[in-house]
PDB file of C-alpha atoms in Angstrom:
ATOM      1  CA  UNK A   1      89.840 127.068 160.099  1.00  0.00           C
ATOM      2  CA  UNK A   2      89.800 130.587 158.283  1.00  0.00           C
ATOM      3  CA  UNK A   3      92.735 133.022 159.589  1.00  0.00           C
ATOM      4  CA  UNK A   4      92.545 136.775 158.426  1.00  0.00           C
ATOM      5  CA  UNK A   5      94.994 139.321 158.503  1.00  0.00           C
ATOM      6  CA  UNK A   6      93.388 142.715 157.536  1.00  0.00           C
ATOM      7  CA  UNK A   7      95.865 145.806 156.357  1.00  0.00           C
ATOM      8  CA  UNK A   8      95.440 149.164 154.492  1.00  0.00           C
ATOM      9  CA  UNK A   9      94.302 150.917 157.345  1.00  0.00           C
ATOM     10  CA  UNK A  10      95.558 154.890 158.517  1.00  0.00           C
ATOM     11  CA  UNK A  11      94.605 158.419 158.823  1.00  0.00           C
ATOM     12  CA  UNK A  12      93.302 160.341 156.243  1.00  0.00           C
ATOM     13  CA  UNK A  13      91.193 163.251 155.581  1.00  0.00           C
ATOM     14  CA  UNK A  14      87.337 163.946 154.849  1.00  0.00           C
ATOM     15  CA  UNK A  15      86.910 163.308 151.540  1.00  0.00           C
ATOM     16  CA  UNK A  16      89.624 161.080 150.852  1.00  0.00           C
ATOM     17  CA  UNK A  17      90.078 157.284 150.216  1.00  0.00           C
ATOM     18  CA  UNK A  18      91.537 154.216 151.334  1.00  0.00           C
ATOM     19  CA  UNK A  19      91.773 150.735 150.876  1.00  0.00           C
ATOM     20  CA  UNK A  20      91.642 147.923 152.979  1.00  0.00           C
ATOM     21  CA  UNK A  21      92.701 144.253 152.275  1.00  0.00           C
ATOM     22  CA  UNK A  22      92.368 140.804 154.088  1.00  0.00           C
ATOM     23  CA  UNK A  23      94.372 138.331 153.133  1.00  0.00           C
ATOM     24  CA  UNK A  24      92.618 134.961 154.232  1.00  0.00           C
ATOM     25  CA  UNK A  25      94.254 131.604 154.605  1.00  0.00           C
ATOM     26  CA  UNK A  26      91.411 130.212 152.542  1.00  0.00           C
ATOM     27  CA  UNK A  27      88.300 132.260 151.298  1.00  0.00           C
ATOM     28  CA  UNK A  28      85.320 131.756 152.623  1.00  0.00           C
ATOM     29  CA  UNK A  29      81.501 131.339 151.041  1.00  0.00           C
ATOM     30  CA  UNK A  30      80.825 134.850 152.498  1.00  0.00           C
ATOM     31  CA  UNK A  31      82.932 137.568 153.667  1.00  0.00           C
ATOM     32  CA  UNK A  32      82.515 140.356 155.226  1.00  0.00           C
ATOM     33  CA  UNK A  33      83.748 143.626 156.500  1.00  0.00           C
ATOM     34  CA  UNK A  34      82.684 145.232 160.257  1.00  0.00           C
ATOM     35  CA  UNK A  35      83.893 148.415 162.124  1.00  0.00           C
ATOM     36  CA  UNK A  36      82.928 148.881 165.320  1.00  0.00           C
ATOM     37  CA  UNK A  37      83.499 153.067 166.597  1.00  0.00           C
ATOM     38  CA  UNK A  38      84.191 154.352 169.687  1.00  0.00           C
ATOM     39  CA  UNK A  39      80.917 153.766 172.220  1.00  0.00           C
ATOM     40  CA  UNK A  40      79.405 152.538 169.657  1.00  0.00           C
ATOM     41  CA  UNK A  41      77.824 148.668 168.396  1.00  0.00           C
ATOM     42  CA  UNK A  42      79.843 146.627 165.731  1.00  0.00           C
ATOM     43  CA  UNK A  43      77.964 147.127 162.656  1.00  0.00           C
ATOM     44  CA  UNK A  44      78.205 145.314 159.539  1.00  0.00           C
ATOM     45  CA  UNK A  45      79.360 147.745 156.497  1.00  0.00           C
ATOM     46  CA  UNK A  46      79.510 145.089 153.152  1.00  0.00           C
ATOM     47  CA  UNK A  47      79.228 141.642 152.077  1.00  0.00           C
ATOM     48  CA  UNK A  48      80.254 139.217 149.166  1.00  0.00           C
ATOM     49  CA  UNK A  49      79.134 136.015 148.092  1.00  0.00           C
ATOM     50  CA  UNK A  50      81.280 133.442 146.681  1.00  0.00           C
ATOM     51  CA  UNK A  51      79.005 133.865 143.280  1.00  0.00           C
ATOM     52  CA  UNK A  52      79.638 138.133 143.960  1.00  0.00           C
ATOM     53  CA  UNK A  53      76.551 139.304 144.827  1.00  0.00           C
ATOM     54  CA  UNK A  54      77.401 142.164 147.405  1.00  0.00           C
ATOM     55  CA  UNK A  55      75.330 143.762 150.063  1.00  0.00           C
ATOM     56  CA  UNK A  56      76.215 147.115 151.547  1.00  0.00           C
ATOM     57  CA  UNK A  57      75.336 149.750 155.137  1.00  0.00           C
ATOM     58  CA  UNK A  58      72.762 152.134 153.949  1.00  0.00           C
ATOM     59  CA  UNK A  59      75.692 154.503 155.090  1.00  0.00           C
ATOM     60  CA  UNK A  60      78.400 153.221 152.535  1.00  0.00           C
ATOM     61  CA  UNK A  61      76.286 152.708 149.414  1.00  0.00           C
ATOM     62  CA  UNK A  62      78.219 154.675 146.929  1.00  0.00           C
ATOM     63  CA  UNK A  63      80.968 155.358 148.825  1.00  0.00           C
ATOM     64  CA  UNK A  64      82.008 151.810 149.604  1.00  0.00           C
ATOM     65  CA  UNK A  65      82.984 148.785 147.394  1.00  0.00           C
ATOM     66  CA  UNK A  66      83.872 145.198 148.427  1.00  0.00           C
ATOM     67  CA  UNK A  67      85.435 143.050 146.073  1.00  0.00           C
ATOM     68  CA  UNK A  68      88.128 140.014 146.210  1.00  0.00           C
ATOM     69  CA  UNK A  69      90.608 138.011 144.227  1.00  0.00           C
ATOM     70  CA  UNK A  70      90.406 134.110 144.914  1.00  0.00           C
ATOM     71  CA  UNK A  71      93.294 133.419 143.201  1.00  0.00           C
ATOM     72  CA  UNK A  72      95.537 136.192 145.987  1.00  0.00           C
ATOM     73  CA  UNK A  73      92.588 134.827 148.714  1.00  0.00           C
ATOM     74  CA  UNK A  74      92.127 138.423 149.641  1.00  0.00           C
ATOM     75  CA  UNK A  75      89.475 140.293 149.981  1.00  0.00           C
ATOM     76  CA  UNK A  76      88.853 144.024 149.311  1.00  0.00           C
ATOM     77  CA  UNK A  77      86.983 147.755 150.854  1.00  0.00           C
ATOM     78  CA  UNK A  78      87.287 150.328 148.475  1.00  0.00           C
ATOM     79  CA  UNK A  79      86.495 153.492 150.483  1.00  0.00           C
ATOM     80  CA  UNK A  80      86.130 156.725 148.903  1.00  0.00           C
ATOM     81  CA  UNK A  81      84.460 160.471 149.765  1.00  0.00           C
ATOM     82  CA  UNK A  82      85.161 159.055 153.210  1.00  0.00           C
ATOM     83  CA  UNK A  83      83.948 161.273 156.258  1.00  0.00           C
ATOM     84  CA  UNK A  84      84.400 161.617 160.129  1.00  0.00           C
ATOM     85  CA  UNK A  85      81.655 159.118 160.838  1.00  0.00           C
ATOM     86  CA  UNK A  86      83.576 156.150 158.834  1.00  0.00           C
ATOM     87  CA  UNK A  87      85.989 156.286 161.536  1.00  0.00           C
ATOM     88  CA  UNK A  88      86.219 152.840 163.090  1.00  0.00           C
ATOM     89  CA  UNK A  89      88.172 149.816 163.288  1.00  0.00           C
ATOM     90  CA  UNK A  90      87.162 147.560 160.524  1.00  0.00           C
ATOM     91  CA  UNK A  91      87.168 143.732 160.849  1.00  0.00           C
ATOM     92  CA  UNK A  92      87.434 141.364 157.835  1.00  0.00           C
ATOM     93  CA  UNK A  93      84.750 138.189 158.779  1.00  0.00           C
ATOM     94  CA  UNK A  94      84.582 135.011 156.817  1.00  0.00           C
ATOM     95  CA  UNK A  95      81.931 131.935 157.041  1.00  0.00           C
ATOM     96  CA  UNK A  96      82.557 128.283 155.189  1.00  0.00           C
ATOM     97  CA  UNK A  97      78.813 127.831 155.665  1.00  0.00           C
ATOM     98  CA  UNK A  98      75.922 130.758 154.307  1.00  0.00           C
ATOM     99  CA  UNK A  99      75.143 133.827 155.093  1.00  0.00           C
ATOM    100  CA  UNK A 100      72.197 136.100 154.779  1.00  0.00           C
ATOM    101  CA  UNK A 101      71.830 138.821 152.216  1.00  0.00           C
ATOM    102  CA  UNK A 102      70.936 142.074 152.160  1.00  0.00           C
ATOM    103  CA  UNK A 103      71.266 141.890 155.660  1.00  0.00           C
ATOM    104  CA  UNK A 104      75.251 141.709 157.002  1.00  0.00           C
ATOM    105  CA  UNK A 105      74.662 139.906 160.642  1.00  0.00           C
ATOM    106  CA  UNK A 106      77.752 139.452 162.725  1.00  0.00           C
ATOM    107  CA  UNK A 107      75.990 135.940 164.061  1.00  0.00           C
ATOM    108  CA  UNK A 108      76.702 134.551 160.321  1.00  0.00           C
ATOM    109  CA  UNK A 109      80.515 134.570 160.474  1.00  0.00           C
ATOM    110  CA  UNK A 110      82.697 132.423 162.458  1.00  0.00           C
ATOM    111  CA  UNK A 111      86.085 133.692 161.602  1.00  0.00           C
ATOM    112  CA  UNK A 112      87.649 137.308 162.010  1.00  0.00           C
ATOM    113  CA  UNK A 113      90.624 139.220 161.979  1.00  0.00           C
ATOM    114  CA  UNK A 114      92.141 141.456 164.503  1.00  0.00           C
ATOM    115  CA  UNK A 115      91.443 144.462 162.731  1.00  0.00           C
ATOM    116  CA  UNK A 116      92.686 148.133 161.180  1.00  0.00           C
ATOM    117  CA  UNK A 117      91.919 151.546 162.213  1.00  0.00           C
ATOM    118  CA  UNK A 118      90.369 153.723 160.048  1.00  0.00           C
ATOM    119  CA  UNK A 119      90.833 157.494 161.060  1.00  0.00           C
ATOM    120  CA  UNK A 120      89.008 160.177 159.420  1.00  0.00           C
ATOM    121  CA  UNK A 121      89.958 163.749 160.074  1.00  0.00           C
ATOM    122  CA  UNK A 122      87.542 166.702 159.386  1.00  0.00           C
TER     123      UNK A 122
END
């Protein structure tokens, strides 16, 4: 069992950053953030392997960076230059078994948080 407690989340303005943290109860082989918006699907926005390779949403690359600290068991979203369109609540997902890289599948994961909004004002 993986439990995940995601903070860091708020309002902010276009153009501006924030970032979000999970804290896990163990890490997992892959992690992952999600945000799911408003009438909208769940997408997956980044990834990290336990060895750190990283996969990111064509929409974040550049903007985005995941990262995490074994040694705190949290994991990391970096989110700069954000804009109205990041607006979502993200999810922090973790598997014990493998995941898929470049692309970030929801199937993969078996463990997720409860989430933080993420509100981007124009």
């Amino acid at each position: 069992q993986v439990q995940l407690v995601e903070s860091g989340g708020g309002s902010v303005q276009a153009g501006g950053s924030l970032r979000l943290s999970c804290a896990a109860s163990r890490m997992g082989y892959c992690m992952a953030w999600f945000r799911r918006a408003p009438g909208k699907e769940r997408e997956g926005v980044a990834l990290i392997v336990k060895g750190g390779a990283t996969a990111y949403l064509d929409s974040v690359k550049g903007r985005f960076a995941i990262s995490k600290d074994n040694a705190k068991k949290t994991l990391y979203l970096q989110m700069n230059s954000l804009k109205s369109e990041d607006t979502a609540m993200y999810y922090c997902a973790a598997t014990l078994g493998g995941c898929t890289i470049p692309d970030i599948r929801a199937a993969s994961f078996d463990y997720w948080g409860q989430g933080t909004q993420v509100t981007v004002s124009s």
